[in-house]
Amino acid sequence: MTKEEKKPTNYKAYVSRKVSVILIGIAATIIMFLVSVSVGAVSIPIPDIITTIFGGGGTSLYERIIWNIRIPQALTAIAAGAGLAIAGVSMQSVLRNPLASPFTLGLSSAAAFGAAVGILLFGAGTTGSSIADAVVINNPYLTTLSAFFFAILTTVIILLIAKIRSATPETMILAGVAISSLFSAGLMAIQYFVDDTRLASIVFWQFGDVARASWTELGLITLMTVICLIYFIYKRWDYNSIDAGEETAKGLGVNVERTRIIGMIAASLISATVVAFLGIIGFVGLVCPHMMRRVVGDDHRFLIPASFVCGAVLLLISDTVARTVIAPHVLPVAVLTAFLGAPVFLYLIIMRRRA
Amino acid sequence: MTDKLSHEEHSHDEEMHIHPHVHSEGYVHTHEHLHGVPHDHHTDAPAPALLNVDGVNFEYKTARVLNEICVGVARGEILAILGPNGVGKSTLLKCMNLILQPKTGTIMLGELNLTKMSGNEIAKNVGYVAQRNDSARMTVFDSVLLGRKPHIGWRVTDHDYTIVENAIEQFGLTDMQLRYIDELSGGELQRVCLCRAIVQEPSVLLLDEPTSSLDLCRQMEILRAIRNVVDHHDVATVMTMHDLNLALRFADRFLFMKNGRIYAMCDKSGVTSQIIEDVYGIKVDVILHNEMPIVVPCG
């Protein structure tokens, strides 16, 4: 084929190296998915998982555990982790700041505040969780809606401020930091005054946990993640242009302001959905993109898919470890993401730019 | 003085659109009159301007930065925009490809009205090299490939790769094409950025201080590369410059700005110590060295 002749051979090798990173990531996701479904209170052999999934029989106990508990949880970890990671890529790129993530911009504190307001107003009740059966949240949907509302509200405020003061990254980040502090203060005030039961619910809500999602929540998170993934991939050259400098990007015909605002909205929608349903899962959105920047570079053609699988794998591993490390007790996955991700990240920082 | 000059600009602008050739003659006449400089470069008729900036005004908030700018640039020609810091050189350059939206005025590229085109369409015709370029962790090859962005749909085509490869070879970047640009030196990065602008296949090239922060050797290297591109690809080129001597050496025409207005426009022989003194506010001598005018500050 002409293409093979025209592209320099070493460039081809270089591209296939990056593609192979993504393929390895996909393979790791599949393996981790099987492992994740396999381990737990009832351990299920992997061949049985495969036969159950592909309808080859299997016991009804396995079937129920796999379809009702393990698979939704594993898929939620994949969708949420991948979504948070690509949201992080988008925010870091459009805000031109390596520290930008859905959480640096105050989304998580806003969501936590929203959930606290929900719990405060609508009282205690029950919600499904594998972590703390003692803790109850009444009207989980109103709590979720309230968390989602405040997370999106944060983004809207940031964008409005950016609109008035022109959409520079500095404006957006500073506004995000200010709003974040505001909601943290509000959350502290609520926690200070509520009764013990509600305080427990509020604190419990904040521990991110992928077990909270059923098929419906999983569907919504997946939908949001996939739509944004397609948008981000479609805009990969725009993001690369912005990386080369704002004026260069404009010179290449990119509407930088619009790309910045839509990128922010898309990233916020993913994060708000994930946080509202699952609670706060930090670190994935910040660190997965950086891990992949070290491995495949800043080229968004590779960075977006690579971060996608990296987020999926990291959250999947974290969840699996969280469920098994101190079994029969279960750790919140949010604790594990940092415990597992931070050492890897530090290693990559130390090893960076090796010749 | 100001009145007289703006009148001259005005008349030269009117003429420019009807008879570019006449404009040029009238223009030379102006400067002979003003500064008494004889002209020896006007034996052959200049080509009609490809890029025409007409009556451009630009305001930043309430401050007027550009005032009634009219200028034309022909294919194969380098126009240097000169003037002190903050006079509006970069602003004018950015107005030319609509990175900044002029308050009034039009920018025509041949028959195309850039003022009415989308950013992407403009980018297919006008290449721009910013003064400040960020270096992400991308390879030289991919950074140059980025210049094909205005032409790329969903997929990069063989045609895109061929253009990029040829340009990389032409700019002597072949050996470093798989190096990451955040590991390059300033001169190498500037070459990559220039190469990126070239693969846009523009008919107009805008360069914002292409030699800033480069050492003498790299300055010469990059300007030679620019001159080479202009001569080979026949692009109309505008660049802002601080170094008058380098500008005199590589550019064909010179636009001096003062207070957001065009103070003078001339070719090499029209650059006088008087213009430079008026624009920069310091005394200089313009001397000839190997038949090349050199600006030497006095005292």
XYZ file of C-alpha atoms in Angstrom:
654
model
C 0.000 0.000 0.000
C 1.141 3.509 -0.682
C 0.613 4.619 2.896
C 3.140 2.117 4.173
C 5.685 3.335 1.670
C 5.172 6.982 2.345
C 5.179 7.051 6.107
C 8.748 6.763 7.353
C 9.330 3.324 8.795
C 10.513 4.582 12.153
C 7.414 6.755 12.477
C 5.311 3.682 11.820
C 7.181 1.784 14.505
C 6.705 4.694 16.853
C 2.963 4.834 16.223
C 2.552 1.099 16.676
C 4.433 1.338 19.973
C 1.839 3.807 21.219
C -1.033 1.784 19.853
C 0.356 -1.284 21.589
C 0.245 0.556 24.937
C -3.472 1.053 24.381
C -3.947 -2.569 23.325
C -2.080 -3.777 26.406
C -4.385 -1.557 28.456
C -7.439 -3.111 26.862
C -6.086 -6.605 27.503
C -5.371 -5.657 31.122
C -8.906 -4.334 31.473
C -10.376 -7.618 30.247
C -8.167 -9.695 32.521
C -8.869 -7.459 35.508
C -12.569 -7.590 34.715
C -12.526 -11.391 34.967
C -10.436 -11.294 38.138
C -12.733 -8.689 39.646
C -15.835 -10.735 38.899
C -14.109 -13.823 40.216
C -13.009 -12.649 43.662
C -15.169 -11.706 46.618
C -17.048 -13.324 49.462
C -17.932 -16.156 47.091
C -15.017 -16.914 44.849
C -16.029 -17.937 41.342
C -13.596 -19.722 38.995
C -12.930 -17.795 35.792
C -14.118 -20.592 33.431
C -17.473 -20.525 35.252
C -17.650 -16.753 34.735
C -17.111 -17.154 31.027
C -19.716 -19.886 30.695
C -22.191 -17.856 32.743
C -21.657 -14.703 30.697
C -21.982 -16.475 27.382
C -25.050 -18.355 28.499
C -23.377 -21.755 28.737
C -25.169 -22.633 31.943
C -23.476 -22.382 35.326
C -25.221 -22.571 38.642
C -28.043 -20.201 39.447
C -26.133 -18.937 42.486
C -23.189 -17.953 40.322
C -25.547 -16.482 37.790
C -27.197 -14.244 40.354
C -23.943 -13.132 41.926
C -22.350 -12.463 38.572
C -25.205 -10.612 36.906
C -26.588 -8.748 39.898
C -23.488 -7.861 41.887
C -20.120 -8.515 40.341
C -20.633 -7.462 36.740
C -22.459 -4.188 37.475
C -19.786 -3.325 40.006
C -16.884 -4.175 37.696
C -18.448 -2.382 34.751
C -19.155 0.643 36.940
C -15.499 0.720 37.938
C -14.534 0.597 34.258
C -16.983 3.266 33.121
C -16.372 5.599 36.055
C -12.597 5.219 36.015
C -12.395 5.716 32.269
C -14.792 8.665 32.415
C -12.911 10.434 35.208
C -9.604 9.888 33.415
C -10.732 11.391 30.105
C -12.440 14.227 31.977
C -9.036 14.882 33.548
C -7.296 14.856 30.150
C -9.781 17.343 28.779
C -9.532 19.693 31.746
C -5.737 19.592 31.814
C -5.642 20.391 28.141
C -8.236 23.140 27.883
C -7.135 24.792 31.129
C -3.476 24.320 30.224
C -2.681 23.303 33.756
C -1.272 19.965 34.857
C -3.102 20.203 38.179
C -6.507 20.705 36.641
C -8.956 17.915 37.297
C -12.680 17.798 37.977
C -11.816 18.008 41.660
C -9.395 20.891 41.660
C -12.227 22.899 40.169
C -14.468 22.326 43.146
C -16.787 19.732 41.653
C -16.260 17.206 44.418
C -16.730 19.627 47.276
C -19.803 21.008 45.561
C -21.198 17.507 45.115
C -20.415 16.612 48.722
C -22.133 19.794 49.838
C -25.095 18.968 47.618
C -25.340 15.472 49.052
C -25.154 16.881 52.576
C -27.957 19.301 51.790
C -29.967 16.418 50.374
C -29.418 14.292 53.462
C -30.156 17.248 55.715
C -33.419 18.110 53.989
C -34.720 14.682 53.118
C -33.520 12.791 56.120
C -32.250 9.275 56.659
C -33.413 6.018 55.108
C -31.733 3.217 53.215
C -29.457 2.902 50.269
C -27.739 -0.130 48.886
C -24.078 -0.426 49.721
C -21.619 -3.162 50.319
C -19.603 -1.006 52.660
C -21.600 0.152 55.611
C -24.941 -1.440 56.141
C -25.464 0.543 59.285
C -25.471 3.842 57.446
C -28.704 4.809 55.815
C -29.681 7.509 53.387
C -33.319 8.176 52.728
C -34.380 9.244 49.261
C -31.064 8.334 47.677
C -32.274 9.761 44.383
C -32.879 13.200 45.835
C -29.464 13.104 47.439
C -27.965 12.102 44.106
C -29.850 14.823 42.275
C -28.811 17.405 44.817
C -25.146 16.359 44.494
C -25.366 16.442 40.709
C -27.079 19.812 40.767
C -24.409 21.454 42.904
C -21.561 19.903 40.893
C -23.027 21.278 37.673
C -23.807 24.588 39.378
C -20.096 24.969 40.119
C -19.249 24.557 36.461
C -21.953 27.008 35.449
C -20.629 29.616 37.892
C -17.072 29.113 36.661
C -18.200 29.457 33.051
C -20.232 32.571 33.825
C -17.246 34.169 35.528
C -15.110 33.145 32.574
C -17.670 34.698 30.246
C -17.438 38.031 32.035
C -13.676 37.992 32.404
C -12.880 36.210 29.110
C -12.302 32.482 29.229
C -8.687 32.358 30.314
C -7.508 29.250 32.139
C -6.314 31.284 35.114
C -9.756 32.803 35.622
C -11.403 29.396 35.539
C -8.954 27.719 37.893
C -9.000 30.548 40.420
C -12.784 30.689 40.324
C -12.870 26.911 40.836
C -10.555 27.111 43.829
C -12.659 29.861 45.398
C -15.932 27.997 44.846
C -14.374 24.823 46.169
C -13.464 26.547 49.441
C -16.928 28.020 49.677
C -18.629 24.631 49.429
C -16.112 23.014 51.775
C -16.963 25.653 54.357
C -20.674 25.062 53.770
C -20.160 21.317 54.174
C -18.241 21.806 57.416
C -21.001 24.023 58.767
C -23.638 21.397 57.986
C -21.544 18.620 59.508
C -21.058 20.695 62.638
C -24.761 21.145 63.258
C -26.451 17.894 62.150
C -27.269 14.980 64.436
C -25.076 11.882 64.600
C -27.130 9.740 62.223
C -27.085 12.292 59.488
C -23.445 13.139 60.109
C -22.631 9.465 59.580
C -24.659 9.455 56.353
C -22.960 12.586 55.085
C -19.489 11.263 55.811
C -20.370 7.864 54.385
C -21.676 9.432 51.199
C -18.325 11.042 50.586
C -16.460 7.734 50.447
C -16.630 6.910 46.784
C -17.875 3.372 46.183
C -18.590 1.709 42.856
C -20.898 -0.802 44.520
C -23.594 1.857 44.784
C -24.484 1.633 41.132
C -27.072 -0.741 39.770
C -27.619 -1.338 36.062
C -29.528 1.947 35.677
C -26.807 4.104 37.215
C -24.200 2.142 35.301
C -26.102 2.858 32.100
C -26.147 6.601 32.738
C -22.466 6.748 33.671
C -21.556 4.698 30.591
C -23.688 6.828 28.310
C -22.080 10.041 29.565
C -18.577 8.582 29.331
C -19.055 7.247 25.808
C -20.594 10.468 24.453
C -17.746 12.531 25.893
C -15.137 10.029 24.691
C -16.419 10.395 21.139
C -16.426 14.176 21.458
C -12.893 14.273 22.902
C -11.547 11.959 20.210
C -13.242 14.047 17.548
C -11.506 17.128 18.985
C -8.084 15.480 19.414
C -6.354 17.781 16.931
C -7.885 20.838 18.582
C -6.480 19.731 21.922
C -3.072 19.135 20.338
C -3.220 22.611 18.846
C -4.049 24.199 22.196
C -1.079 22.337 23.675
C 1.150 24.042 21.113
C 0.069 27.448 22.401
C -3.155 29.379 22.392
C -2.199 31.695 19.555
C -0.802 28.877 17.477
C -4.108 27.055 17.946
C -6.042 30.107 16.800
C -3.707 30.399 13.844
C -4.611 26.811 12.989
C -8.269 27.751 12.932
C -9.258 26.412 16.358
C -11.929 28.317 18.224
C -10.009 28.115 21.488
C -12.646 29.733 23.710
C -15.424 27.482 22.469
C -13.282 24.344 22.683
C -12.353 25.335 26.214
C -15.960 25.839 27.312
C -17.329 22.676 25.689
C -14.384 20.681 27.036
C -15.153 21.989 30.510
C -18.843 21.165 30.201
C -18.212 17.645 28.906
C -15.657 16.906 31.633
C -17.980 18.319 34.281
C -20.926 16.258 33.093
C -18.938 13.025 33.361
C -17.510 13.913 36.761
C -20.798 15.178 38.163
C -22.588 12.006 37.055
C -19.925 9.748 38.523
C -19.660 11.673 41.778
C -23.404 12.007 42.246
C -23.960 8.264 41.893
C -20.812 6.899 43.494
C -19.487 9.553 45.870
C -16.078 11.134 45.684
C -13.428 9.186 43.804
C -10.414 11.434 43.615
C -7.030 10.939 42.056
C -8.096 8.926 39.009
C -8.932 12.059 37.022
C -5.715 13.780 38.001
C -3.217 10.984 37.818
C -4.260 8.638 35.007
C -3.702 11.307 32.348
C -0.279 12.067 33.821
C 0.693 8.416 33.937
C -0.202 8.103 30.276
C 1.522 11.375 29.376
C 4.713 9.766 30.652
C 4.115 6.658 28.609
C 2.580 7.820 25.315
C 3.305 11.573 25.455
C 0.903 14.490 25.151
C -0.440 13.619 21.712
C -4.182 13.387 22.276
C -4.619 10.871 19.482
C -3.026 8.372 21.857
C -3.439 10.111 25.193
C -7.253 10.064 25.223
C -7.707 6.327 24.561
C -4.704 5.457 26.728
C -6.058 7.463 29.661
C -9.452 5.897 29.106
C -8.108 2.375 29.605
C -5.727 3.511 32.351
C -8.618 4.946 34.371
C -10.642 1.804 33.815
C -7.829 -0.480 34.955
C -6.838 1.652 37.939
C -10.360 1.843 39.338
C -11.008 -1.812 38.592
C -7.844 -2.899 40.415
C -8.597 -0.509 43.269
C -12.091 -1.884 43.653
C -10.931 -5.476 43.539
C -8.242 -4.838 46.142
C -10.670 -2.821 48.259
C -13.016 -5.791 48.392
C -10.361 -8.355 49.200
C -7.508 -6.771 51.127
C -9.165 -6.861 54.552
C -11.981 -9.291 53.721
C -14.602 -9.750 54.962
C -14.428 -5.988 55.487
C -14.567 -3.731 52.467
C -12.552 -0.557 52.066
C -13.967 2.420 50.177
C -12.473 2.331 46.701
C -11.567 6.027 46.918
C -9.004 5.173 49.594
C -7.440 2.562 47.367
C -7.149 4.638 44.186
C -4.675 6.937 45.879
C -2.869 4.113 47.676
C -2.337 2.266 44.425
C -1.988 5.195 42.049
C 0.336 7.448 44.013
C 3.361 5.094 44.157
C 3.072 4.365 40.444
C 2.793 8.060 39.759
C 5.801 8.912 41.929
C 7.786 6.202 40.174
C 6.924 7.728 36.807
C 7.899 11.212 37.989
C 11.266 9.949 39.217
C 11.890 7.956 36.053
C 10.745 10.701 33.699
C 12.872 11.826 30.797
C 15.259 8.955 30.987
C 17.330 9.291 27.868
C 3.316 66.294 10.440
C 0.738 63.789 11.515
C -1.907 65.308 9.298
C 0.371 65.275 6.376
C 1.303 61.673 6.914
C -2.199 60.422 7.398
C -3.193 62.239 4.270
C -0.444 60.522 2.401
C -1.428 57.145 3.786
C -4.962 57.773 2.788
C -4.180 58.671 -0.745
C -1.756 55.834 -1.143
C -4.402 53.498 0.169
C -6.955 54.643 -2.367
C -4.506 54.213 -5.160
C -3.363 50.854 -3.942
C -6.638 49.167 -4.710
C -7.054 50.613 -8.120
C -3.502 50.628 -9.370
C -1.046 48.887 -7.118
C 1.747 49.924 -9.404
C 0.854 53.564 -9.245
C 0.606 53.304 -5.506
C 4.130 52.152 -5.337
C 5.401 54.959 -7.519
C 3.470 57.545 -5.589
C 4.788 56.049 -2.447
C 8.396 56.291 -3.449
C 7.800 59.799 -4.438
C 6.519 60.552 -0.986
C 9.665 59.415 0.624
C 11.952 61.074 -1.781
C 10.124 64.179 -0.891
C 10.202 63.537 2.813
C 13.654 62.171 3.271
C 15.403 62.774 0.025
C 16.314 59.157 -0.581
C 16.861 58.150 -4.172
C 15.481 54.827 -5.344
C 17.329 52.318 -7.373
C 15.246 49.185 -6.871
C 12.241 50.114 -8.888
C 13.269 49.149 -12.344
C 10.846 46.204 -12.472
C 7.193 46.714 -11.649
C 6.142 45.220 -8.275
C 3.576 42.419 -8.311
C 0.038 43.306 -7.230
C -0.527 42.715 -3.542
C -1.945 39.328 -2.545
C -2.804 40.267 1.013
C -4.556 43.578 1.364
C -5.219 45.131 4.728
C -7.638 47.980 4.344
C -8.622 50.554 6.936
C -8.062 48.301 9.940
C -8.832 49.724 13.352
C -8.401 47.719 16.502
C -9.377 48.626 20.019
C -8.437 46.894 23.195
C -11.180 47.796 25.642
C -11.227 51.565 25.175
C -7.663 52.071 24.040
C -7.223 52.326 20.309
C -4.294 50.135 19.336
C -4.442 50.263 15.553
C -5.545 53.278 13.599
C -6.543 53.100 9.941
C -3.913 50.590 8.879
C -3.689 49.985 5.140
C -1.004 47.780 3.681
C -0.533 45.255 0.892
C 1.913 42.386 0.550
C 2.740 40.637 -2.722
C 3.710 37.011 -3.341
C 7.365 36.298 -2.775
C 7.785 39.415 -0.710
C 8.732 39.856 2.940
C 7.269 42.840 4.722
C 8.854 43.663 8.067
C 6.727 45.465 10.632
C 9.020 47.598 12.757
C 8.540 49.907 15.684
C 9.072 50.171 19.417
C 7.527 47.832 21.997
C 3.800 48.160 22.462
C 3.235 50.059 19.242
C 0.831 47.423 17.908
C 3.081 45.315 15.667
C 1.886 41.981 16.974
C -1.679 43.228 17.136
C -1.555 44.153 13.479
C -0.104 40.764 12.617
C -2.860 38.980 14.542
C -5.504 41.098 12.862
C -4.205 39.889 9.511
C -5.413 36.331 10.126
C -8.266 37.384 12.364
C -6.823 35.889 15.549
C -7.832 39.298 16.776
C -11.001 40.754 15.364
C -10.450 44.255 13.955
C -13.127 46.740 14.926
C -13.416 47.972 11.378
C -11.637 47.310 8.112
C -11.229 44.362 5.781
C -8.497 41.852 5.081
C -8.554 40.563 1.525
C -6.552 37.633 0.241
C -6.797 38.045 -3.491
C -10.537 37.789 -4.030
C -11.203 36.171 -0.646
C -12.500 38.296 2.170
C -10.806 36.798 5.231
C -12.966 38.915 7.503
C -15.958 36.805 6.494
C -14.304 33.380 6.590
C -14.214 30.752 9.330
C -11.031 30.233 11.325
C -10.426 26.903 9.658
C -10.794 28.338 6.148
C -8.386 31.159 7.013
C -5.909 28.614 8.359
C -5.893 26.867 4.984
C -4.596 30.089 3.439
C -2.633 31.857 6.130
C 0.152 30.303 8.193
C 0.998 31.892 11.514
C 3.991 31.419 13.794
C 3.367 32.832 17.242
C 6.026 34.604 19.230
C 5.639 32.204 22.114
C 5.353 28.516 21.415
C 4.651 25.956 24.080
C 6.294 22.609 23.785
C 4.159 19.693 24.783
C 5.485 16.169 24.811
C 4.917 15.569 21.130
C 7.337 14.430 18.494
C 8.681 16.758 15.828
C 6.829 14.758 13.192
C 3.486 15.027 14.975
C 4.034 18.704 15.742
C 4.568 19.413 12.078
C 1.648 17.164 11.173
C -0.468 19.455 13.363
C -0.042 22.062 10.648
C -2.233 19.860 8.442
C -5.034 20.241 10.982
C -7.070 22.718 8.907
C -7.054 20.176 6.074
C -7.562 17.012 8.104
C -11.041 15.579 8.384
C -11.420 12.471 10.497
C -8.302 10.762 9.166
C -4.818 11.819 8.149
C -4.331 11.007 4.471
C -1.262 9.860 2.553
C -1.183 13.278 0.972
C -0.839 14.867 4.420
C 2.010 12.531 5.332
C 3.818 13.236 2.075
C 3.631 16.988 2.564
C 4.855 16.700 6.143
C 7.741 14.446 5.175
C 8.874 16.719 2.402
C 8.709 19.778 4.618
C 10.612 18.026 7.396
C 13.319 17.106 4.929
C 13.430 20.622 3.531
C 13.898 22.090 7.006
C 16.612 19.585 7.901
C 14.521 18.072 10.665
C 14.623 14.493 9.381
C 17.157 13.331 11.950
C 15.132 14.647 14.831
C 11.653 13.826 13.595
C 10.946 11.370 16.382
C 12.412 13.501 19.151
C 10.012 15.159 21.548
C 9.764 18.897 21.028
C 10.058 19.626 24.753
C 13.644 18.417 24.431
C 14.575 20.736 21.558
C 16.592 23.939 21.707
C 14.974 27.288 20.952
C 16.281 27.380 17.402
C 15.143 23.843 16.654
C 11.691 24.533 18.073
C 11.401 27.655 15.970
C 12.261 25.621 12.897
C 9.560 23.099 13.811
C 7.009 25.900 14.186
C 7.979 27.396 10.859
C 7.778 23.974 9.249
C 4.324 23.503 10.777
C 3.155 26.759 9.240
C 4.505 25.696 5.846
C 2.611 22.390 5.751
C -0.584 24.400 6.065
C 0.240 25.231 2.441
C -0.487 28.885 3.005
C -0.203 31.652 0.468
C 0.465 34.098 3.276
C 2.869 33.583 6.157
C 2.703 35.674 9.330
C 5.665 35.525 11.707
C 5.639 37.174 15.101
C 9.237 37.993 16.026
C 10.688 34.812 14.573
C 14.152 35.551 15.932
C 13.360 36.573 19.494
C 15.357 34.665 22.108
C 17.659 33.078 19.535
C 21.416 33.505 19.359
C 23.035 35.222 16.411
C 23.735 32.016 14.543
C 20.180 30.700 14.980
C 18.768 34.084 14.018
C 20.599 33.914 10.725
C 19.657 30.286 10.276
C 15.943 30.872 10.823
C 15.811 33.999 8.663
C 17.633 32.210 5.851
C 15.080 29.432 6.148
C 12.278 31.986 5.977
C 13.817 33.715 2.976
C 14.215 30.354 1.326
C 10.580 29.441 1.945
C 9.359 32.777 0.640
C 11.405 32.465 -2.526
C 10.533 28.825 -3.188
C 6.880 28.734 -2.191
C 6.168 32.224 -3.407
C 4.283 33.168 -0.258
C 3.508 36.689 0.842
C 5.188 37.103 4.199
C 4.783 39.568 7.022
C 7.007 39.480 10.080
C 7.378 41.683 13.114
C 10.976 42.355 14.085
C 13.021 44.157 16.688
C 16.422 43.758 15.116
C 16.581 46.431 12.422
C 19.738 45.113 10.841
C 18.399 41.614 10.441
C 15.183 43.067 9.049
C 17.164 45.161 6.570
C 19.095 42.135 5.525
C 16.209 39.741 4.917
C 13.041 41.742 4.297
C 12.004 43.530 1.114
C 9.809 46.245 2.481
C 9.539 47.927 5.825
C 6.547 49.255 7.653
C 7.386 51.553 10.544
C 4.683 51.994 13.139
C 4.247 54.771 15.619
C 1.335 55.169 18.041
C -0.780 52.562 16.291
C -0.404 54.218 12.916
C 1.748 53.609 9.900
C 4.530 56.130 10.144
C 6.407 55.162 7.025
C 6.579 52.396 4.484
C 9.569 51.940 2.257
C 11.961 49.511 0.704
C 15.558 48.958 1.724
C 16.887 52.202 0.329
C 14.078 54.195 1.910
C 15.130 53.406 5.461
C 16.746 56.546 6.808
C 18.156 57.627 10.113
C 15.367 60.206 10.237
C 12.581 57.582 10.166
C 14.277 55.483 12.815
C 14.888 58.502 14.988
C 11.246 59.558 14.688
C 9.925 56.090 15.410
C 12.306 54.840 18.085
C 13.309 58.195 19.546
C 17.049 57.619 19.429
C 19.723 58.995 17.167
C 21.168 56.536 14.675
C 23.416 56.459 11.659
C 22.465 54.397 8.666
C 25.681 53.335 7.004
C 26.383 51.106 4.066
C 28.405 47.991 4.633
C 28.961 45.781 1.595
C 26.106 47.694 -0.023
C 23.878 46.631 2.864
C 22.382 49.388 5.011
C 23.295 49.004 8.674
C 21.690 50.906 11.527
C 24.156 52.023 14.170
C 22.926 53.840 17.270
C 24.903 57.012 18.003
C 26.507 57.901 21.301
